[in-house]
Amino acid sequence: MKFSEIKAHCEAMSALSREVLDDFLLYYVAIKENLGREADALEKKYKRVVRTLPESYLKSLKAEYIAHRIFRKGGYIAKYLNRPEIRNLPGDQYSFLEVQSMKPWRYSFAEIVHKPADEFFEMQDAMTGERYLLYSPGMKATEAEFHPTMWFILISFNGQCWQTYGLIIPFRDFTADDIIFFASELNSFAVNEDSVIKEVEHNPYPFFMLLSAAVSPAIVARGHQILHLQATDVVGQLPAEKLQRQFSSERKKELFQFTHVTMGEFPHYAIAYYNEQNGDLHRTAMTEAGFAELTKAFQGAGCDLSEEADVAVSLAMLSTAETILNKKITLNPYAELFRKNKGGGDSEEIEKLNHFMELAASCYNNKKDPDISKIAAEAGIDKETAWRVWEQVIGKLDPPKKK
């Protein structure tokens, strides 16, 4: 079938969706099942974030939540499809609902793989790896404005391809690892792609709140993206003598801190912590290059380690998760033990850089022209570093004028 024919079918399905879903079924089921109150209660849990979002977005998210509750796997559509009020709908409208009941609606964190035709996208789900054909005029407009790397969308199948419904959320720099991290902070058992899917299908509202930082840029320093990478392994006895050339070390009771001699400073901060009592080795770094070199050094000393981090989270996601969940997230408790002896140092520099980016990105996301010099002073970093980092982050976007 030609894309022009598929598009005509999609447009017909969109028209039916407006007639039967937006104008009738959402209200009908919401009243019967108290879904409006349910959505309001979930939204209220995140009032700190909600008050920063436009009212029009909140209304769209509420409608989307109700639609998902109706058409998701095990949703209310099965309960209501044979009710007289539904059976008496015009034939094309009832047929539309029958089609929607056959394949559950679902949420997808997805990336664009290919654009086979105007307003059509070949998508790949970042959690399942599944590829699917998507029709979405809204995504076309959003992509042109934000150039996102990943999307958070509710999708429905129309018999020929998938379509978006509700608010299209673009993530400019969030990754699948960021989403997994966020889900794990919501539920400590959500540690992989499958559990993320279960979390979002059960309650998408926490993930809706990521909209507040959807276009937050990645933080880049000296050509490296700054993020938290960590992994913990049991290595037993550590051959410390084999590590002397590549690390400086410090000890506090049973805990050792190993700082990589070339990658232990800004921006990489490749540092490991070894617990002599239980044999745990905790690797940390703030760039992928730093984590790779740290891992390579310990592998060379005879440690059997995976090259992949257990946790890889951007500074933007860490800050966003703390705001949404209203809690302080401590990724590396070991560092605090040694930081007290050093009086801050490197970690303070990263914290200042992160604070600078939060302030600057907040201005930019709210369509304001950031005063980089003023924000740098507020965050406690020098003006030249601030401008260098900001220009790397913004990339192709028009930077603010220097003040």
mmCIF file of C-alpha atoms in Angstrom:
data_model
loop_
_atom_site.group_PDB
_atom_site.id
_atom_site.type_symbol
_atom_site.label_atom_id
_atom_site.label_comp_id
_atom_site.label_asym_id
_atom_site.label_seq_id
_atom_site.Cartn_x
_atom_site.Cartn_y
_atom_site.Cartn_z
ATOM 1 C CA MET A 1 0.000 0.000 0.000
ATOM 2 C CA LYS A 2 1.213 3.512 -0.809
ATOM 3 C CA PHE A 3 1.933 5.985 1.973
ATOM 4 C CA SER A 4 -0.699 8.321 0.535
ATOM 5 C CA GLU A 5 -3.300 5.599 1.092
ATOM 6 C CA ILE A 6 -2.045 4.857 4.607
ATOM 7 C CA LYS A 7 -2.146 8.589 5.397
ATOM 8 C CA ALA A 8 -5.765 8.818 4.222
ATOM 9 C CA HIS A 9 -6.621 5.898 6.506
ATOM 10 C CA CYS A 10 -4.787 7.556 9.423
ATOM 11 C CA GLU A 11 -6.630 10.821 8.900
ATOM 12 C CA ALA A 12 -9.956 8.979 8.850
ATOM 13 C CA MET A 13 -9.053 7.217 12.110
ATOM 14 C CA SER A 14 -8.032 10.535 13.677
ATOM 15 C CA ALA A 15 -11.403 12.024 12.761
ATOM 16 C CA LEU A 16 -13.210 9.075 14.323
ATOM 17 C CA SER A 17 -11.036 9.343 17.412
ATOM 18 C CA ARG A 18 -12.100 12.953 17.884
ATOM 19 C CA GLU A 19 -15.776 12.102 17.389
ATOM 20 C CA VAL A 20 -16.135 9.020 19.547
ATOM 21 C CA LEU A 21 -13.248 9.303 22.010
ATOM 22 C CA ASP A 22 -12.602 12.997 22.641
ATOM 23 C CA ASP A 23 -16.255 14.052 22.444
ATOM 24 C CA PHE A 24 -17.881 11.090 24.197
ATOM 25 C CA LEU A 25 -16.064 8.026 25.512
ATOM 26 C CA LEU A 26 -13.467 9.824 27.654
ATOM 27 C CA TYR A 27 -16.190 11.627 29.603
ATOM 28 C CA TYR A 28 -18.490 8.609 29.743
ATOM 29 C CA VAL A 29 -15.931 6.182 31.203
ATOM 30 C CA ALA A 30 -14.263 8.834 33.376
ATOM 31 C CA ILE A 31 -17.580 9.500 35.135
ATOM 32 C CA LYS A 32 -18.436 5.813 35.495
ATOM 33 C CA GLU A 33 -15.006 4.873 36.890
ATOM 34 C CA ASN A 34 -14.014 8.106 38.675
ATOM 35 C CA LEU A 35 -10.968 8.401 36.431
ATOM 36 C CA GLY A 36 -10.946 12.188 36.616
ATOM 37 C CA ARG A 37 -10.525 12.111 40.386
ATOM 38 C CA GLU A 38 -7.962 9.348 40.039
ATOM 39 C CA ALA A 39 -5.902 11.489 37.656
ATOM 40 C CA ASP A 40 -6.240 14.544 39.918
ATOM 41 C CA ALA A 41 -4.955 12.555 42.909
ATOM 42 C CA LEU A 42 -1.935 11.318 40.976
ATOM 43 C CA GLU A 43 -1.188 14.797 39.668
ATOM 44 C CA LYS A 44 -1.383 16.270 43.175
ATOM 45 C CA LYS A 45 1.540 14.097 44.295
ATOM 46 C CA TYR A 46 3.800 16.142 42.037
ATOM 47 C CA LYS A 47 2.462 19.629 42.738
ATOM 48 C CA ARG A 48 5.990 21.107 42.924
ATOM 49 C CA VAL A 49 6.457 20.228 39.272
ATOM 50 C CA VAL A 50 2.849 20.620 38.157
ATOM 51 C CA ARG A 51 2.827 24.330 38.961
ATOM 52 C CA THR A 52 5.648 24.872 36.445
ATOM 53 C CA LEU A 53 3.680 23.308 33.558
ATOM 54 C CA PRO A 54 1.145 25.106 31.346
ATOM 55 C CA GLU A 55 -2.501 24.405 32.162
ATOM 56 C CA SER A 56 -3.107 23.248 28.589
ATOM 57 C CA TYR A 57 -0.452 20.545 29.026
ATOM 58 C CA LEU A 58 -2.028 19.333 32.254
ATOM 59 C CA LYS A 59 -5.438 19.022 30.594
ATOM 60 C CA SER A 60 -3.914 17.058 27.723
ATOM 61 C CA LEU A 61 -2.093 14.741 30.125
ATOM 62 C CA LYS A 62 -5.291 14.089 32.074
ATOM 63 C CA ALA A 63 -7.186 13.177 28.901
ATOM 64 C CA GLU A 64 -4.286 10.996 27.814
ATOM 65 C CA TYR A 65 -4.244 9.205 31.165
ATOM 66 C CA ILE A 66 -7.970 8.443 30.887
ATOM 67 C CA ALA A 67 -7.612 7.228 27.292
ATOM 68 C CA HIS A 68 -4.760 4.941 28.337
ATOM 69 C CA ARG A 69 -6.825 3.502 31.201
ATOM 70 C CA ILE A 70 -9.557 2.690 28.704
ATOM 71 C CA PHE A 71 -7.446 1.126 25.963
ATOM 72 C CA ARG A 72 -4.385 -0.285 27.738
ATOM 73 C CA LYS A 73 -3.948 -4.026 28.238
ATOM 74 C CA GLY A 74 -6.758 -5.060 30.577
ATOM 75 C CA GLY A 75 -8.344 -1.614 30.215
ATOM 76 C CA TYR A 76 -11.966 -0.576 30.555
ATOM 77 C CA ILE A 77 -12.830 -0.935 26.865
ATOM 78 C CA ALA A 78 -13.650 -4.634 27.349
ATOM 79 C CA LYS A 79 -16.102 -3.721 30.104
ATOM 80 C CA TYR A 80 -17.935 -1.072 28.095
ATOM 81 C CA LEU A 81 -17.794 -2.262 24.488
ATOM 82 C CA ASN A 82 -21.082 -4.149 24.741
ATOM 83 C CA ARG A 83 -22.955 -1.598 26.820
ATOM 84 C CA PRO A 84 -26.125 -0.323 25.045
ATOM 85 C CA GLU A 85 -24.797 3.254 25.024
ATOM 86 C CA ILE A 86 -21.753 2.056 23.100
ATOM 87 C CA ARG A 87 -23.507 -0.497 20.895
ATOM 88 C CA ASN A 88 -25.894 2.227 19.705
ATOM 89 C CA LEU A 89 -23.103 4.415 18.344
ATOM 90 C CA PRO A 90 -22.969 4.932 14.550
ATOM 91 C CA GLY A 91 -21.483 1.911 12.799
ATOM 92 C CA ASP A 92 -18.168 3.504 11.851
ATOM 93 C CA GLN A 93 -17.641 4.760 15.405
ATOM 94 C CA TYR A 94 -18.389 1.384 16.959
ATOM 95 C CA SER A 95 -16.116 -0.339 14.431
ATOM 96 C CA PHE A 96 -13.364 2.099 15.414
ATOM 97 C CA LEU A 97 -13.717 1.075 19.059
ATOM 98 C CA GLU A 98 -13.681 -2.600 18.105
ATOM 99 C CA VAL A 99 -10.400 -2.115 16.243
ATOM 100 C CA GLN A 100 -8.893 -0.268 19.216
ATOM 101 C CA SER A 101 -9.966 -3.018 21.609
ATOM 102 C CA MET A 102 -8.071 -5.663 19.630
ATOM 103 C CA LYS A 103 -4.580 -4.221 20.190
ATOM 104 C CA PRO A 104 -3.853 -2.447 23.490
ATOM 105 C CA TRP A 105 -2.593 1.113 23.495
ATOM 106 C CA ARG A 106 0.800 1.473 25.103
ATOM 107 C CA TYR A 107 3.492 3.929 26.026
ATOM 108 C CA SER A 108 6.750 3.970 24.131
ATOM 109 C CA PHE A 109 10.115 5.557 24.807
ATOM 110 C CA ALA A 110 11.341 5.563 21.241
ATOM 111 C CA GLU A 111 13.923 6.887 18.805
ATOM 112 C CA ILE A 112 13.471 7.795 15.147
ATOM 113 C CA VAL A 113 15.288 5.304 12.928
ATOM 114 C CA HIS A 114 14.053 6.396 9.515
ATOM 115 C CA LYS A 115 11.578 8.780 7.868
ATOM 116 C CA PRO A 116 10.045 6.813 4.982
ATOM 117 C CA ALA A 117 7.531 9.518 4.041
ATOM 118 C CA ASP A 118 6.241 12.897 5.159
ATOM 119 C CA GLU A 119 4.751 12.635 8.685
ATOM 120 C CA PHE A 120 5.695 8.939 8.857
ATOM 121 C CA PHE A 121 8.452 7.619 11.096
ATOM 122 C CA GLU A 122 10.087 4.256 11.577
ATOM 123 C CA MET A 123 10.532 4.128 15.341
ATOM 124 C CA GLN A 124 12.547 1.859 17.612
ATOM 125 C CA ASP A 125 11.359 1.353 21.158
ATOM 126 C CA ALA A 126 14.285 2.072 23.487
ATOM 127 C CA MET A 127 13.075 -0.490 26.037
ATOM 128 C CA THR A 128 12.033 -3.438 23.855
ATOM 129 C CA GLY A 129 14.032 -2.869 20.666
ATOM 130 C CA GLU A 130 10.829 -3.286 18.632
ATOM 131 C CA ARG A 131 10.522 -1.273 15.418
ATOM 132 C CA TYR A 132 7.193 0.080 14.237
ATOM 133 C CA LEU A 133 5.736 2.441 11.645
ATOM 134 C CA LEU A 134 4.261 5.599 13.169
ATOM 135 C CA TYR A 135 2.125 8.352 11.673
ATOM 136 C CA SER A 136 2.337 11.631 13.587
ATOM 137 C CA PRO A 137 1.997 15.145 12.142
ATOM 138 C CA GLY A 138 2.669 16.488 15.635
ATOM 139 C CA MET A 139 6.039 14.768 15.850
ATOM 140 C CA LYS A 140 7.129 16.370 12.600
ATOM 141 C CA ALA A 141 6.579 19.859 14.012
ATOM 142 C CA THR A 142 8.131 19.006 17.386
ATOM 143 C CA GLU A 143 11.229 17.473 15.830
ATOM 144 C CA ALA A 144 11.885 20.588 13.773
ATOM 145 C CA GLU A 145 11.817 22.724 16.920
ATOM 146 C CA PHE A 146 13.657 20.589 19.496
ATOM 147 C CA HIS A 147 15.733 17.959 17.614
ATOM 148 C CA PRO A 148 15.100 15.339 20.342
ATOM 149 C CA THR A 149 17.070 12.120 20.707
ATOM 150 C CA MET A 150 14.142 10.208 22.236
ATOM 151 C CA TRP A 151 10.371 10.518 22.560
ATOM 152 C CA PHE A 152 7.789 9.578 25.186
ATOM 153 C CA ILE A 153 4.500 8.863 23.407
ATOM 154 C CA LEU A 154 1.204 7.030 23.813
ATOM 155 C CA ILE A 155 0.545 5.006 20.664
ATOM 156 C CA SER A 156 -2.484 3.225 19.224
ATOM 157 C CA PHE A 157 -2.750 0.841 16.268
ATOM 158 C CA ASN A 158 -5.208 1.762 13.519
ATOM 159 C CA GLY A 159 -5.028 -1.455 11.514
ATOM 160 C CA GLN A 160 -2.222 -0.299 9.223
ATOM 161 C CA CYS A 161 0.261 1.579 11.421
ATOM 162 C CA TRP A 162 0.594 3.204 14.825
ATOM 163 C CA GLN A 163 -0.509 6.741 15.678
ATOM 164 C CA THR A 164 0.243 9.060 18.587
ATOM 165 C CA TYR A 165 -2.454 10.178 20.992
ATOM 166 C CA GLY A 166 -2.193 12.998 23.490
ATOM 167 C CA LEU A 167 0.867 15.024 24.348
ATOM 168 C CA ILE A 168 4.054 14.278 22.425
ATOM 169 C CA ILE A 169 6.996 14.612 24.820
ATOM 170 C CA PRO A 170 10.427 15.130 23.224
ATOM 171 C CA PHE A 171 13.583 14.367 25.210
ATOM 172 C CA ARG A 172 16.428 16.419 23.863
ATOM 173 C CA ASP A 173 19.211 14.536 25.635
ATOM 174 C CA PHE A 174 17.678 11.976 28.012
ATOM 175 C CA THR A 175 18.647 8.375 27.224
ATOM 176 C CA ALA A 176 17.199 4.939 27.945
ATOM 177 C CA ASP A 177 19.658 4.689 30.863
ATOM 178 C CA ASP A 178 18.248 7.932 32.268
ATOM 179 C CA ILE A 179 14.706 6.569 32.086
ATOM 180 C CA ILE A 180 15.739 3.299 33.765
ATOM 181 C CA PHE A 181 17.435 5.294 36.518
ATOM 182 C CA PHE A 182 14.313 7.386 37.062
ATOM 183 C CA ALA A 183 12.122 4.279 37.225
ATOM 184 C CA SER A 184 14.496 2.663 39.738
ATOM 185 C CA GLU A 185 14.161 5.703 42.004
ATOM 186 C CA LEU A 186 10.380 5.345 41.778
ATOM 187 C CA ASN A 187 10.549 1.628 42.529
ATOM 188 C CA SER A 188 13.766 -0.046 43.640
ATOM 189 C CA PHE A 189 12.696 -3.213 41.822
ATOM 190 C CA ALA A 190 12.525 -1.396 38.469
ATOM 191 C CA VAL A 191 16.075 -2.102 37.367
ATOM 192 C CA ASN A 192 15.717 -3.044 33.694
ATOM 193 C CA GLU A 193 13.754 -2.322 30.530
ATOM 194 C CA ASP A 194 10.919 -4.760 31.306
ATOM 195 C CA SER A 195 10.295 -3.276 34.723
ATOM 196 C CA VAL A 196 10.300 0.255 33.278
ATOM 197 C CA ILE A 197 7.492 -0.777 30.918
ATOM 198 C CA LYS A 198 5.494 -2.180 33.843
ATOM 199 C CA GLU A 199 5.990 1.014 35.843
ATOM 200 C CA VAL A 200 4.849 3.363 33.100
ATOM 201 C CA GLU A 201 1.896 1.173 32.113
ATOM 202 C CA HIS A 202 0.791 1.017 35.748
ATOM 203 C CA ASN A 203 1.126 4.762 36.365
ATOM 204 C CA PRO A 204 2.458 7.151 33.715
ATOM 205 C CA TYR A 205 2.085 10.300 35.852
ATOM 206 C CA PRO A 206 5.623 10.351 37.292
ATOM 207 C CA PHE A 207 6.946 9.987 33.752
ATOM 208 C CA PHE A 208 4.646 12.806 32.586
ATOM 209 C CA MET A 209 6.539 15.056 34.994
ATOM 210 C CA LEU A 210 9.737 14.544 32.986
ATOM 211 C CA LEU A 211 8.127 17.023 30.609
ATOM 212 C CA SER A 212 9.391 19.729 32.980
ATOM 213 C CA ALA A 213 12.962 19.029 31.843
ATOM 214 C CA ALA A 214 12.314 17.471 28.436
ATOM 215 C CA VAL A 215 14.528 19.871 26.514
ATOM 216 C CA SER A 216 17.243 20.231 29.158
ATOM 217 C CA PRO A 217 20.591 19.935 27.371
ATOM 218 C CA ALA A 218 23.403 17.571 28.247
ATOM 219 C CA ILE A 219 26.343 19.065 30.133
ATOM 220 C CA VAL A 220 29.568 18.865 28.145
ATOM 221 C CA ALA A 221 33.069 19.747 29.355
ATOM 222 C CA ARG A 222 36.256 19.457 27.296
ATOM 223 C CA GLY A 223 34.400 17.463 24.676
ATOM 224 C CA HIS A 224 33.001 14.893 27.120
ATOM 225 C CA GLN A 225 29.416 14.595 28.308
ATOM 226 C CA ILE A 226 29.296 14.794 32.088
ATOM 227 C CA LEU A 227 27.267 12.027 33.714
ATOM 228 C CA HIS A 228 27.407 9.671 36.674
ATOM 229 C CA LEU A 229 28.696 6.184 35.838
ATOM 230 C CA GLN A 230 28.932 3.551 38.556
ATOM 231 C CA ALA A 231 29.341 -0.186 38.969
ATOM 232 C CA THR A 232 29.822 -2.455 41.978
ATOM 233 C CA ASP A 233 31.450 -5.904 41.845
ATOM 234 C CA VAL A 234 32.752 -8.416 44.347
ATOM 235 C CA VAL A 235 36.434 -8.949 43.508
ATOM 236 C CA GLY A 236 37.680 -10.532 46.720
ATOM 237 C CA GLN A 237 41.360 -9.875 47.404
ATOM 238 C CA LEU A 238 42.578 -6.828 45.467
ATOM 239 C CA PRO A 239 46.175 -6.945 44.146
ATOM 240 C CA ALA A 240 47.060 -3.460 45.390
ATOM 241 C CA GLU A 241 50.708 -3.730 44.299
ATOM 242 C CA LYS A 242 49.613 -3.990 40.649
ATOM 243 C CA LEU A 243 47.679 -0.742 40.904
ATOM 244 C CA GLN A 244 50.390 1.517 42.316
ATOM 245 C CA ARG A 245 51.528 2.950 38.970
ATOM 246 C CA GLN A 246 48.052 3.875 37.764
ATOM 247 C CA PHE A 247 46.464 5.082 40.984
ATOM 248 C CA SER A 248 47.053 7.230 44.007
ATOM 249 C CA SER A 249 45.388 5.727 47.042
ATOM 250 C CA GLU A 250 44.000 6.761 50.379
ATOM 251 C CA ARG A 251 42.699 4.594 53.192
ATOM 252 C CA LYS A 252 40.055 5.083 55.839
ATOM 253 C CA LYS A 253 39.633 2.021 58.063
ATOM 254 C CA GLU A 254 38.638 -0.900 55.792
ATOM 255 C CA LEU A 255 37.876 1.386 52.830
ATOM 256 C CA PHE A 256 40.389 2.354 50.133
ATOM 257 C CA GLN A 257 39.999 5.139 47.579
ATOM 258 C CA PHE A 258 41.885 4.676 44.293
ATOM 259 C CA THR A 259 42.172 7.794 42.123
ATOM 260 C CA HIS A 260 43.353 7.271 38.533
ATOM 261 C CA VAL A 261 46.566 9.241 37.997
ATOM 262 C CA THR A 262 45.600 10.619 34.570
ATOM 263 C CA MET A 263 41.787 10.412 34.633
ATOM 264 C CA GLY A 264 41.132 11.246 38.267
ATOM 265 C CA GLU A 265 40.669 14.982 37.775
ATOM 266 C CA PHE A 266 38.082 17.171 36.044
ATOM 267 C CA PRO A 267 36.147 16.280 33.976
ATOM 268 C CA HIS A 268 36.621 12.478 34.256
ATOM 269 C CA TYR A 269 36.898 11.881 38.017
ATOM 270 C CA ALA A 270 37.755 8.198 37.545
ATOM 271 C CA ILE A 271 37.824 6.950 41.138
ATOM 272 C CA ALA A 272 37.238 3.518 42.683
ATOM 273 C CA TYR A 273 36.460 2.443 46.239
ATOM 274 C CA TYR A 274 37.468 -0.932 47.628
ATOM 275 C CA ASN A 275 36.063 -2.424 50.808
ATOM 276 C CA GLU A 276 38.694 -4.734 52.264
ATOM 277 C CA GLN A 277 36.171 -6.332 54.596
ATOM 278 C CA ASN A 278 33.697 -7.658 52.002
ATOM 279 C CA GLY A 279 35.724 -7.454 48.775
ATOM 280 C CA ASP A 280 33.413 -4.938 47.069
ATOM 281 C CA LEU A 281 34.905 -2.747 44.349
ATOM 282 C CA HIS A 282 32.854 0.336 43.491
ATOM 283 C CA ARG A 283 33.870 2.078 40.251
ATOM 284 C CA THR A 284 32.806 5.662 39.596
ATOM 285 C CA ALA A 285 33.480 8.196 36.848
ATOM 286 C CA MET A 286 31.858 11.243 35.318
ATOM 287 C CA THR A 287 32.695 10.580 31.679
ATOM 288 C CA GLU A 288 32.514 7.443 29.569
ATOM 289 C CA ALA A 289 36.221 7.792 28.784
ATOM 290 C CA GLY A 290 37.047 7.979 32.480
ATOM 291 C CA PHE A 291 34.977 4.906 33.298
ATOM 292 C CA ALA A 292 36.571 2.960 30.441
ATOM 293 C CA GLU A 293 40.117 3.761 31.599
ATOM 294 C CA LEU A 294 39.255 2.988 35.202
ATOM 295 C CA THR A 295 37.832 -0.389 34.221
ATOM 296 C CA LYS A 296 40.789 -1.162 31.964
ATOM 297 C CA ALA A 297 43.238 -0.491 34.791
ATOM 298 C CA PHE A 298 41.514 -2.888 37.189
ATOM 299 C CA GLN A 299 41.099 -5.513 34.481
ATOM 300 C CA GLY A 300 44.833 -5.256 33.876
ATOM 301 C CA ALA A 301 45.387 -5.988 37.554
ATOM 302 C CA GLY A 302 43.425 -9.225 37.230
ATOM 303 C CA CYS A 303 39.901 -8.142 38.166
ATOM 304 C CA ASP A 304 37.087 -9.743 36.181
ATOM 305 C CA LEU A 305 34.878 -6.735 35.457
ATOM 306 C CA SER A 306 32.192 -5.830 32.956
ATOM 307 C CA GLU A 307 32.962 -2.807 30.813
ATOM 308 C CA GLU A 308 29.392 -1.549 31.237
ATOM 309 C CA ALA A 309 28.273 0.583 34.153
ATOM 310 C CA ASP A 310 25.418 -0.518 36.405
ATOM 311 C CA VAL A 311 24.229 3.088 36.543
ATOM 312 C CA ALA A 312 24.653 5.734 33.844
ATOM 313 C CA VAL A 313 22.660 8.871 34.544
ATOM 314 C CA SER A 314 23.016 12.395 33.221
ATOM 315 C CA LEU A 315 23.286 15.342 35.574
ATOM 316 C CA ALA A 316 20.044 16.685 34.111
ATOM 317 C CA MET A 317 18.157 13.484 34.952
ATOM 318 C CA LEU A 318 19.650 13.281 38.447
ATOM 319 C CA SER A 319 18.548 16.833 39.182
ATOM 320 C CA THR A 320 15.141 16.268 37.560
ATOM 321 C CA ALA A 321 14.526 13.055 39.515
ATOM 322 C CA GLU A 322 15.347 14.810 42.788
ATOM 323 C CA THR A 323 12.890 17.587 41.953
ATOM 324 C CA ILE A 324 10.047 15.318 40.810
ATOM 325 C CA LEU A 325 10.430 12.801 43.633
ATOM 326 C CA ASN A 326 11.222 15.495 46.209
ATOM 327 C CA LYS A 327 14.209 13.707 47.682
ATOM 328 C CA LYS A 328 17.989 13.886 47.750
ATOM 329 C CA ILE A 329 19.570 11.057 45.763
ATOM 330 C CA THR A 330 23.003 9.893 46.931
ATOM 331 C CA LEU A 331 24.723 7.808 44.293
ATOM 332 C CA ASN A 332 28.083 7.292 45.947
ATOM 333 C CA PRO A 333 28.084 7.176 49.766
ATOM 334 C CA TYR A 334 31.779 6.252 49.805
ATOM 335 C CA ALA A 335 32.847 9.600 48.362
ATOM 336 C CA GLU A 336 31.411 11.476 51.326
ATOM 337 C CA LEU A 337 33.769 9.689 53.723
ATOM 338 C CA PHE A 338 36.824 10.957 51.885
ATOM 339 C CA ARG A 339 35.354 14.339 50.971
ATOM 340 C CA LYS A 340 35.265 15.299 54.639
ATOM 341 C CA ASN A 341 39.011 14.945 54.810
ATOM 342 C CA LYS A 342 39.570 16.954 51.619
ATOM 343 C CA GLY A 343 37.062 19.720 52.267
ATOM 344 C CA GLY A 344 35.145 19.294 49.008
ATOM 345 C CA GLY A 345 37.460 19.880 46.050
ATOM 346 C CA ASP A 346 36.616 18.101 42.816
ATOM 347 C CA SER A 347 33.097 17.112 43.804
ATOM 348 C CA GLU A 348 32.290 20.709 44.676
ATOM 349 C CA GLU A 349 33.419 21.778 41.201
ATOM 350 C CA ILE A 350 31.010 19.313 39.579
ATOM 351 C CA GLU A 351 28.202 20.459 41.867
ATOM 352 C CA LYS A 352 28.840 24.094 40.925
ATOM 353 C CA LEU A 353 28.892 23.199 37.236
ATOM 354 C CA ASN A 354 25.634 21.294 37.604
ATOM 355 C CA HIS A 355 24.044 24.223 39.447
ATOM 356 C CA PHE A 356 25.155 26.612 36.705
ATOM 357 C CA MET A 357 23.580 24.416 34.024
ATOM 358 C CA GLU A 358 20.329 24.084 35.973
ATOM 359 C CA LEU A 359 20.002 27.873 36.205
ATOM 360 C CA ALA A 360 21.013 28.545 32.603
ATOM 361 C CA ALA A 361 18.911 25.733 31.134
ATOM 362 C CA SER A 362 15.898 26.874 33.155
ATOM 363 C CA CYS A 363 16.141 30.332 31.589
ATOM 364 C CA TYR A 364 16.615 28.905 28.121
ATOM 365 C CA ASN A 365 13.721 26.443 28.425
ATOM 366 C CA ASN A 366 11.450 29.308 29.519
ATOM 367 C CA LYS A 367 12.371 31.265 26.380
ATOM 368 C CA LYS A 368 14.469 33.738 28.369
ATOM 369 C CA ASP A 369 17.903 34.965 27.334
ATOM 370 C CA PRO A 370 20.317 33.666 30.023
ATOM 371 C CA ASP A 371 22.750 36.186 31.478
ATOM 372 C CA ILE A 372 25.652 33.733 31.517
ATOM 373 C CA SER A 373 28.037 35.991 33.452
ATOM 374 C CA LYS A 374 25.480 36.637 36.179
ATOM 375 C CA ILE A 375 24.502 32.969 36.413
ATOM 376 C CA ALA A 376 28.178 31.928 36.542
ATOM 377 C CA ALA A 377 28.744 34.240 39.509
ATOM 378 C CA GLU A 378 25.666 32.867 41.271
ATOM 379 C CA ALA A 379 26.837 29.276 40.722
ATOM 380 C CA GLY A 380 30.407 30.045 41.783
ATOM 381 C CA ILE A 381 32.276 29.231 38.559
ATOM 382 C CA ASP A 382 34.465 31.521 36.464
ATOM 383 C CA LYS A 383 32.968 33.372 33.504
ATOM 384 C CA GLU A 384 35.159 31.817 30.792
ATOM 385 C CA THR A 385 34.428 28.252 31.907
ATOM 386 C CA ALA A 386 30.735 29.100 32.006
ATOM 387 C CA TRP A 387 30.713 30.402 28.438
ATOM 388 C CA ARG A 388 32.775 27.483 27.129
ATOM 389 C CA VAL A 389 30.468 24.901 28.704
ATOM 390 C CA TRP A 390 27.303 26.730 27.672
ATOM 391 C CA GLU A 391 28.375 27.039 24.035
ATOM 392 C CA GLN A 392 29.254 23.327 23.935
ATOM 393 C CA VAL A 393 25.872 22.453 25.385
ATOM 394 C CA ILE A 394 23.773 24.633 23.113
ATOM 395 C CA GLY A 395 25.484 23.378 19.967
ATOM 396 C CA LYS A 396 23.393 24.239 16.948
ATOM 397 C CA LEU A 397 20.929 26.420 18.810
ATOM 398 C CA ASP A 398 21.359 30.191 18.806
ATOM 399 C CA PRO A 399 23.371 31.137 21.921
ATOM 400 C CA PRO A 400 22.440 34.170 24.016
ATOM 401 C CA LYS A 401 24.369 37.369 23.475
ATOM 402 C CA LYS A 402 27.319 37.853 25.793
ATOM 403 C CA LYS A 403 26.691 40.224 28.650
#
